[in-house]
Amino acid sequence: MLMYLLYLLFMIPLCFMKGMWYLVQNFLFFISILYMMNMDFFCWGSLSYFFGCDYLSFGLVMLSFWICCLMILSSYSVICYNYYKELFLFMIIFLLLMLYCTFCSMNLMSFYFFFEGSLIPTLFLIFGWGYQPERLQAGIYLLFYTLFASLPLLLGIMYIYMSSNFLVFSLNYVNDYINMFLYLSLILAFLVKMPMFLTHLWLPKAHVEAPISGSMILAGVLLKLGGYGLLRVYDCLLSIGMKMNLIWMSLSLVGGFLVSLMCLRQVDMKALVAYSSVAHMGLVIGGLMTLNIWGFYMTFIFMIAHGLCSSGLFCLVNISYERLGSRSMLINKGLMGLMPSMSLWWFLLSSSNMAAPPSLNLLGEIGLINSMVGWMWLMMMFLMLISFFSAAYTLYMYSYSQHGTYYSGIYSSVSGYCREYLLLML
């Protein structure tokens, strides 16, 4: 546990040396492989008072390492224009440090501290390396939505400490609170982070304005922080959760359906992928709120699958954005004639986004649907609609971007580079 923390801390000075970009990238790949090899099959591995790691946090830390490696691999334009690349690397390492500490915290208080700390480097990534001047508004949205909901979380944690004198996750199941205000304050911050429908307005803004690395880490890991936090705090909220969860489930499923309809009207490809992740996270919230074993396991699987799949789609959108200088569906046409080998990746990632076999998304989606229908069969209506429309908007994105006559201004552009194929394959 401490080994990886020190490894990341000692990589921070490397960021500020000359010509260290590729070295840092290779070191990150190395640490992710090290971490994968080092999995110990205990309940809480490398146990100390504050940090420990079980299966849930293992998978998500693995995802964080992996996506941070791919963030550096995808942000080639930062080196090309030499745009503060040392600070960029520092931000990525700092964010990875925060995420690692978040997922390995055993204490609610330190979890809260790192959970909010991961917001800071993300904000700097959006402010510093974003594309349009509207990124200031997007950053303010992100900041205020998440901070507004996270003060009650701090108060809830303090209340738990006052009433039970401990904050350790693994002892959480001892308590069973039936306090309505505590329930809302603990759960709201994670629902905003997920994001649940009605609190999702910051997400498309932040995605559209963020650089590609910001989009990848947002879609890949930061949305998973909400699900991870819910899985952790639900231990002590079971009995009131049984009463209240129908509200959140119905809200997230109806919201997922409405967001899927909005996806069919998008012109900006990045906004389409961002809204699609809101719809998918609606499924995750619904499955988690059933509080049964299918829901818990499949939430985890679907979070990992969605993290890999949607960050891959953001990479593809960025690749065509670097070629054509636009993310509009009206200009990104006929890419099959321009980059035929890229079309394979478009097809694979689109099909896994609409949960076609043999993707992990299929397994997660079937499990989540199973848990919700087993809990209440009326959910079937909205689940059918969400599944249908998610296939519909993914096909719309794929067919519009790959087929058709291509825009006449792009005859001078390059096909895919080797590094991009490597990035998509990973």
Coordinates of C-alpha atoms in Angstrom, one line a residue:
M1 CA 0.0 0.0 0.0
L2 CA 2.7 2.5 1.1
M3 CA 4.9 1.3 -1.7
Y4 CA 2.6 2.7 -4.4
L5 CA 2.0 5.9 -2.5
L6 CA 5.7 6.6 -2.3
Y7 CA 6.2 5.6 -5.9
L8 CA 3.6 8.2 -6.9
L9 CA 5.1 10.8 -4.6
F10 CA 8.6 10.3 -6.0
M11 CA 7.3 10.7 -9.5
I12 CA 6.2 14.3 -8.8
P13 CA 9.8 15.7 -9.1
L14 CA 10.2 13.8 -12.4
C15 CA 7.4 15.8 -13.9
F16 CA 9.3 19.0 -13.7
M17 CA 12.5 17.7 -15.3
K18 CA 13.2 18.2 -19.0
G19 CA 12.2 15.4 -21.4
M20 CA 10.6 13.2 -18.9
W21 CA 7.2 12.8 -20.5
Y22 CA 7.7 9.3 -21.9
L23 CA 9.5 8.2 -18.8
V24 CA 6.6 9.2 -16.5
Q25 CA 4.2 7.5 -18.9
N26 CA 6.2 4.2 -18.9
F27 CA 6.6 4.4 -15.1
L28 CA 2.8 4.6 -14.8
F29 CA 2.3 1.6 -17.0
F30 CA 4.9 -0.2 -14.8
I31 CA 3.1 0.6 -11.6
S32 CA -0.2 -0.5 -12.9
I33 CA 1.3 -3.9 -13.9
L34 CA 3.0 -4.1 -10.5
Y35 CA -0.3 -3.4 -8.8
M36 CA -2.1 -6.0 -10.8
M37 CA 0.5 -8.7 -9.9
N38 CA 0.4 -7.8 -6.3
M39 CA -3.2 -8.7 -5.6
D40 CA -3.5 -10.6 -2.3
F41 CA -6.7 -12.5 -1.7
F42 CA -7.5 -11.3 1.8
C43 CA -10.5 -9.5 3.0
W44 CA -8.7 -6.2 3.7
G45 CA -5.2 -6.5 2.3
S46 CA -2.2 -4.5 3.7
L47 CA -4.2 -3.5 6.8
S48 CA -3.4 -0.4 8.7
Y49 CA -5.5 2.1 10.6
F50 CA -6.3 4.3 7.6
F51 CA -5.6 2.4 4.4
G52 CA -6.7 -1.0 3.2
C53 CA -7.8 -2.6 0.0
D54 CA -10.6 -5.1 -0.7
Y55 CA -11.9 -6.3 -4.1
L56 CA -14.1 -3.3 -4.7
S57 CA -11.3 -0.8 -4.2
F58 CA -8.8 -3.0 -6.0
G59 CA -10.7 -2.9 -9.2
L60 CA -11.3 0.8 -9.1
V61 CA -7.6 1.6 -8.2
M62 CA -6.6 -0.6 -11.2
L63 CA -9.0 1.4 -13.4
S64 CA -7.5 4.7 -12.1
F65 CA -4.0 3.6 -12.8
W66 CA -4.9 2.4 -16.2
I67 CA -6.9 5.5 -17.3
C68 CA -4.2 7.8 -16.0
C69 CA -1.6 6.0 -18.2
L70 CA -3.9 6.4 -21.2
M71 CA -4.5 10.1 -20.3
I72 CA -0.9 10.8 -20.8
L73 CA -0.8 8.7 -24.0
S74 CA -3.8 10.6 -25.4
S75 CA -2.7 14.1 -24.7
Y76 CA -0.1 14.3 -27.4
S77 CA -1.2 17.9 -28.3
V78 CA 0.2 19.1 -25.0
I79 CA 3.7 18.0 -26.0
C80 CA 3.2 19.2 -29.6
Y81 CA 2.5 22.8 -28.6
N82 CA 4.7 22.5 -25.4
Y83 CA 1.7 23.8 -23.4
Y84 CA 2.9 23.7 -19.8
K85 CA 3.5 20.0 -20.1
E86 CA 5.3 19.7 -16.7
L87 CA 2.3 21.1 -14.9
F88 CA 0.1 18.9 -16.9
L89 CA 2.0 15.8 -15.8
F90 CA 2.0 17.1 -12.2
M91 CA -1.8 17.4 -12.3
I92 CA -2.3 13.9 -13.5
I93 CA 0.0 12.4 -10.9
F94 CA -1.6 14.5 -8.2
L95 CA -5.1 13.3 -9.3
L96 CA -3.9 9.7 -9.4
L97 CA -2.6 10.1 -5.8
M98 CA -5.9 11.5 -4.6
L99 CA -7.9 8.7 -6.3
Y100 CA -5.6 6.0 -4.9
C101 CA -6.0 7.4 -1.4
T102 CA -9.8 7.7 -1.9
F103 CA -10.3 4.1 -3.0
C104 CA -8.0 2.7 -0.3
S105 CA -9.3 4.7 2.7
M106 CA -10.9 2.7 5.4
N107 CA -12.0 5.7 7.4
L108 CA -15.0 7.8 6.4
M109 CA -13.2 11.0 7.3
S110 CA -10.1 10.4 5.2
F111 CA -12.4 9.1 2.4
Y112 CA -14.3 12.4 2.5
F113 CA -11.0 14.4 2.5
F114 CA -9.6 12.7 -0.6
F115 CA -13.0 12.5 -2.3
E116 CA -13.2 16.2 -2.3
G117 CA -9.5 16.6 -3.0
S118 CA -9.8 14.8 -6.3
L119 CA -12.0 17.7 -7.5
I120 CA -9.1 20.2 -7.4
P121 CA -6.8 18.7 -10.1
T122 CA -9.8 18.0 -12.3
L123 CA -10.8 21.6 -12.0
F124 CA -7.3 22.7 -13.0
L125 CA -7.3 20.3 -15.9
I126 CA -10.5 21.9 -17.2
F127 CA -9.4 25.5 -16.5
G128 CA -5.9 25.1 -17.8
W129 CA -6.1 22.9 -20.8
G130 CA -9.8 23.2 -21.9
Y131 CA -10.7 24.2 -25.4
Q132 CA -13.3 27.0 -25.3
P133 CA -13.6 30.1 -23.1
E134 CA -16.8 28.6 -21.7
R135 CA -14.7 26.3 -19.6
L136 CA -14.8 28.8 -16.8
Q137 CA -18.6 28.4 -16.6
A138 CA -18.2 24.6 -16.8
G139 CA -15.6 24.6 -14.0
I140 CA -17.9 26.8 -11.8
Y141 CA -20.8 24.4 -12.4
L142 CA -18.7 21.4 -11.5
L143 CA -17.4 23.1 -8.3
F144 CA -20.7 24.3 -7.1
Y145 CA -22.7 21.2 -7.8
T146 CA -20.3 18.9 -6.0
L147 CA -19.4 21.3 -3.1
F148 CA -23.1 22.1 -2.5
A149 CA -23.9 18.5 -1.9
S150 CA -20.7 17.6 0.0
L151 CA -21.1 19.9 3.0
P152 CA -24.0 17.8 4.3
L153 CA -21.9 14.7 3.8
L154 CA -19.3 16.2 6.2
L155 CA -22.0 16.9 8.8
G156 CA -23.4 13.4 8.4
I157 CA -19.9 11.9 9.0
M158 CA -19.6 14.1 12.1
Y159 CA -23.0 12.9 13.3
I160 CA -21.9 9.2 12.9
Y161 CA -18.8 9.9 14.8
M162 CA -20.7 11.6 17.6
S163 CA -23.1 8.7 17.9
S164 CA -20.9 5.7 17.5
N165 CA -17.3 7.0 18.1
F166 CA -15.8 5.2 15.1
L167 CA -15.7 5.8 11.4
V168 CA -14.2 2.6 10.0
F169 CA -15.9 1.2 6.9
S170 CA -15.5 -2.4 8.0
L171 CA -17.5 -1.8 11.2
N172 CA -20.2 0.2 9.5
Y173 CA -22.7 -2.6 9.4
V174 CA -23.0 -2.5 13.2
N175 CA -25.0 0.7 13.0
D176 CA -28.4 0.9 11.4
Y177 CA -29.6 4.5 11.3
I178 CA -33.2 5.4 10.6
N179 CA -32.5 9.2 10.6
M180 CA -34.0 10.7 7.5
F181 CA -31.7 13.8 7.5
L182 CA -28.6 11.6 8.0
Y183 CA -29.7 9.4 5.1
L184 CA -30.1 12.4 2.7
S185 CA -26.9 14.1 3.8
L186 CA -24.8 10.9 3.3
I187 CA -26.3 9.9 0.0
L188 CA -26.7 13.2 -1.8
A189 CA -23.1 14.0 -2.4
F190 CA -22.6 10.6 -4.1
L191 CA -25.8 11.0 -6.1
V192 CA -24.6 14.4 -7.5
K193 CA -21.2 12.8 -8.3
M194 CA -22.7 9.8 -10.1
P195 CA -24.6 12.0 -11.5
M196 CA -28.3 11.2 -10.9
F197 CA -30.8 12.8 -13.2
L198 CA -31.7 16.4 -12.1
T199 CA -28.2 16.9 -10.6
H200 CA -26.5 16.0 -13.9
L201 CA -26.2 19.4 -15.4
W202 CA -22.5 19.9 -14.6
L203 CA -21.5 16.7 -16.4
P204 CA -22.2 17.5 -20.1
K205 CA -20.7 21.0 -19.5
A206 CA -17.6 19.7 -17.9
H207 CA -17.1 17.0 -20.5
V208 CA -17.6 19.3 -23.5
E209 CA -15.1 21.9 -22.2
A210 CA -12.5 19.5 -20.7
P211 CA -9.5 18.4 -22.7
I212 CA -9.4 14.8 -23.7
S213 CA -7.5 13.7 -20.6
G214 CA -10.1 15.5 -18.4
S215 CA -12.9 13.8 -20.2
M216 CA -11.3 10.4 -19.9
I217 CA -10.7 10.7 -16.1
L218 CA -14.2 12.2 -15.6
A219 CA -16.0 9.5 -17.5
G220 CA -13.6 6.7 -16.4
V221 CA -13.0 7.2 -12.7
L222 CA -14.7 10.3 -11.2
L223 CA -18.2 9.1 -11.9
K224 CA -17.3 5.9 -10.2
L225 CA -16.4 7.7 -7.0
G226 CA -20.1 8.3 -6.5
G227 CA -21.0 4.6 -6.9
Y228 CA -18.1 3.5 -4.7
G229 CA -19.2 5.9 -1.9
L230 CA -22.8 4.6 -2.1
L231 CA -21.6 1.0 -1.9
R232 CA -19.6 2.0 1.2
V233 CA -22.1 4.0 3.1
Y234 CA -25.2 1.8 2.4
D235 CA -23.9 -0.6 5.1
C236 CA -25.3 1.6 7.8
L237 CA -28.5 2.8 6.0
L238 CA -30.2 -0.5 5.2
S239 CA -33.5 -0.1 6.9
I240 CA -34.2 3.4 5.9
G241 CA -32.9 2.6 2.4
M242 CA -35.5 -0.1 2.0
K243 CA -38.2 2.5 2.5
M244 CA -36.8 5.4 0.5
N245 CA -35.0 3.7 -2.4
L246 CA -38.1 3.6 -4.7
I247 CA -37.9 7.3 -5.1
W248 CA -34.3 7.3 -6.3
M249 CA -34.8 4.3 -8.5
S250 CA -37.8 5.8 -10.3
L251 CA -36.1 9.1 -10.6
S252 CA -32.9 7.6 -12.1
L253 CA -34.8 5.3 -14.5
V254 CA -37.2 8.0 -15.8
G255 CA -34.2 10.3 -16.0
G256 CA -32.2 7.7 -17.9
F257 CA -35.0 7.4 -20.4
L258 CA -35.3 11.2 -20.9
V259 CA -31.6 11.6 -21.2
S260 CA -31.5 8.8 -23.9
L261 CA -34.1 10.8 -25.8
M262 CA -31.9 13.9 -25.4
C263 CA -28.9 12.0 -26.9
L264 CA -30.9 11.4 -30.1
R265 CA -31.0 15.2 -30.5
Q266 CA -27.3 16.0 -29.9
V267 CA -25.1 17.4 -32.7
D268 CA -21.9 17.6 -30.6
M269 CA -20.4 14.1 -30.4
K270 CA -18.7 14.8 -27.1
A271 CA -22.0 15.9 -25.5
L272 CA -23.7 12.8 -26.9
V273 CA -21.1 10.5 -25.1
A274 CA -21.5 12.6 -21.9
Y275 CA -25.3 12.3 -21.9
S276 CA -25.0 8.6 -22.6
S277 CA -23.0 8.1 -19.5
V278 CA -25.7 9.9 -17.5
A279 CA -28.2 7.3 -18.8
H280 CA -25.9 4.4 -18.0
M281 CA -25.3 5.7 -14.5
G282 CA -29.1 5.8 -14.0
L283 CA -29.1 2.1 -14.5
V284 CA -26.2 1.8 -11.9
I285 CA -28.1 3.8 -9.3
G286 CA -31.2 1.8 -9.9
G287 CA -29.4 -1.5 -9.5
L288 CA -27.6 -0.4 -6.4
M289 CA -30.7 0.8 -4.7
T290 CA -32.3 -2.6 -4.8
L291 CA -29.8 -3.5 -2.1
N292 CA -29.5 -7.1 -3.2
I293 CA -26.4 -9.1 -4.1
W294 CA -27.0 -8.9 -7.9
G295 CA -27.3 -5.2 -7.7
F296 CA -24.1 -4.8 -5.7
Y297 CA -21.9 -7.1 -7.8
M298 CA -23.2 -5.9 -11.1
T299 CA -22.8 -2.2 -10.1
F300 CA -19.1 -2.9 -9.7
I301 CA -18.8 -4.7 -13.0
F302 CA -20.8 -2.1 -14.9
M303 CA -18.8 0.7 -13.4
I304 CA -15.5 -0.9 -14.6
A305 CA -17.0 -1.6 -18.0
H306 CA -18.4 1.8 -18.5
G307 CA -15.2 3.4 -17.4
L308 CA -13.2 1.7 -20.1
C309 CA -15.8 2.0 -22.8
S310 CA -16.8 5.7 -22.4
S311 CA -13.2 6.9 -22.1
G312 CA -12.5 5.0 -25.3
L313 CA -15.3 6.7 -27.0
F314 CA -14.0 10.1 -25.8
C315 CA -10.6 9.2 -27.3
L316 CA -12.3 8.4 -30.7
V317 CA -14.1 11.7 -30.6
N318 CA -10.9 13.5 -29.8
I319 CA -9.0 11.8 -32.6
S320 CA -11.6 13.0 -35.2
Y321 CA -11.5 16.4 -33.5
E322 CA -7.7 16.6 -33.9
R323 CA -8.2 15.8 -37.6
L324 CA -11.2 17.9 -38.5
G325 CA -11.1 20.6 -35.9
S326 CA -14.7 20.1 -35.0
R327 CA -16.9 17.8 -32.9
S328 CA -20.0 18.4 -34.9
M329 CA -21.9 15.5 -36.5
L330 CA -22.4 17.7 -39.6
I331 CA -18.7 17.8 -40.3
N332 CA -17.6 14.4 -38.9
K333 CA -19.1 12.4 -41.7
G334 CA -17.8 9.6 -43.9
L335 CA -14.9 8.8 -41.6
M336 CA -14.9 5.2 -43.0
G337 CA -13.5 6.6 -46.2
L338 CA -11.0 8.7 -44.4
M339 CA -9.7 6.3 -41.7
P340 CA -11.0 2.8 -42.4
S341 CA -9.1 1.1 -39.7
M342 CA -10.4 3.6 -37.1
S343 CA -13.9 2.4 -38.1
L344 CA -13.2 -0.9 -36.5
W345 CA -12.6 0.8 -33.2
W346 CA -15.6 3.0 -33.6
F347 CA -17.7 -0.1 -34.2
L348 CA -16.2 -2.1 -31.3
L349 CA -16.6 0.7 -28.7
S350 CA -20.0 1.7 -29.9
S351 CA -21.3 -1.9 -29.7
S352 CA -19.9 -2.3 -26.2
N353 CA -21.5 1.1 -25.3
M354 CA -24.9 -0.3 -26.3
A355 CA -24.1 -3.5 -24.3
A356 CA -23.7 -6.0 -27.1
P357 CA -22.0 -9.3 -26.4
P358 CA -19.1 -10.1 -25.7
S359 CA -18.5 -6.8 -23.8
L360 CA -18.4 -6.5 -20.1
N361 CA -21.3 -3.9 -20.4
L362 CA -23.6 -6.7 -21.4
L363 CA -22.9 -8.7 -18.3
G364 CA -23.3 -5.7 -16.1
E365 CA -26.5 -4.5 -17.8
I366 CA -28.1 -8.0 -17.6
G367 CA -27.3 -8.2 -13.9
L368 CA -28.6 -4.8 -13.1
I369 CA -31.9 -5.4 -15.1
N370 CA -32.2 -8.8 -13.3
S371 CA -31.8 -7.1 -9.9
M372 CA -34.3 -4.4 -10.6
V373 CA -36.9 -6.7 -12.2
G374 CA -36.6 -9.1 -9.3
W375 CA -37.2 -6.2 -6.9
M376 CA -40.2 -4.8 -8.8
W377 CA -41.4 -6.0 -12.1
L378 CA -42.9 -2.6 -13.1
M379 CA -39.3 -1.4 -13.7
M380 CA -39.3 -3.5 -16.8
M381 CA -41.1 -0.8 -18.8
F382 CA -38.4 1.8 -18.3
L383 CA -35.6 -0.7 -18.6
M384 CA -36.9 -1.8 -22.0
L385 CA -37.1 1.9 -23.1
I386 CA -33.6 2.7 -21.8
S387 CA -32.0 -0.4 -23.5
F388 CA -33.8 0.4 -26.8
F389 CA -32.8 4.0 -26.9
S390 CA -29.3 3.4 -25.8
A391 CA -28.9 1.2 -28.8
A392 CA -30.6 3.8 -30.9
Y393 CA -28.4 6.8 -30.0
T394 CA -25.2 4.7 -30.3
L395 CA -26.2 3.5 -33.8
Y396 CA -27.1 7.1 -34.7
M397 CA -23.6 8.3 -33.6
Y398 CA -21.8 5.4 -35.4
S399 CA -23.7 5.6 -38.6
Y400 CA -23.7 9.4 -38.9
S401 CA -20.0 9.6 -38.2
Q402 CA -18.8 6.7 -40.3
H403 CA -21.1 6.7 -43.4
G404 CA -22.1 9.4 -45.8
T405 CA -20.1 11.7 -48.0
Y406 CA -17.3 13.3 -46.2
Y407 CA -16.8 17.0 -45.6
S408 CA -14.8 18.5 -48.5
G409 CA -12.4 20.5 -46.3
I410 CA -10.6 17.5 -45.0
Y411 CA -8.7 16.1 -48.0
S412 CA -5.4 17.0 -46.4
S413 CA -5.7 15.0 -43.1
V414 CA -3.8 12.0 -41.9
S415 CA -5.3 8.6 -41.0
G416 CA -4.6 7.1 -37.5
Y417 CA -1.2 7.3 -35.9
C418 CA 0.3 4.2 -34.3
R419 CA 0.0 5.7 -30.8
E420 CA -3.7 6.1 -31.3
Y421 CA -4.2 2.5 -32.2
L422 CA -2.2 1.5 -29.2
L423 CA -4.3 3.8 -27.0
L424 CA -7.6 2.4 -28.2
M425 CA -6.3 -1.2 -27.9
L426 CA -5.4 -0.6 -24.3

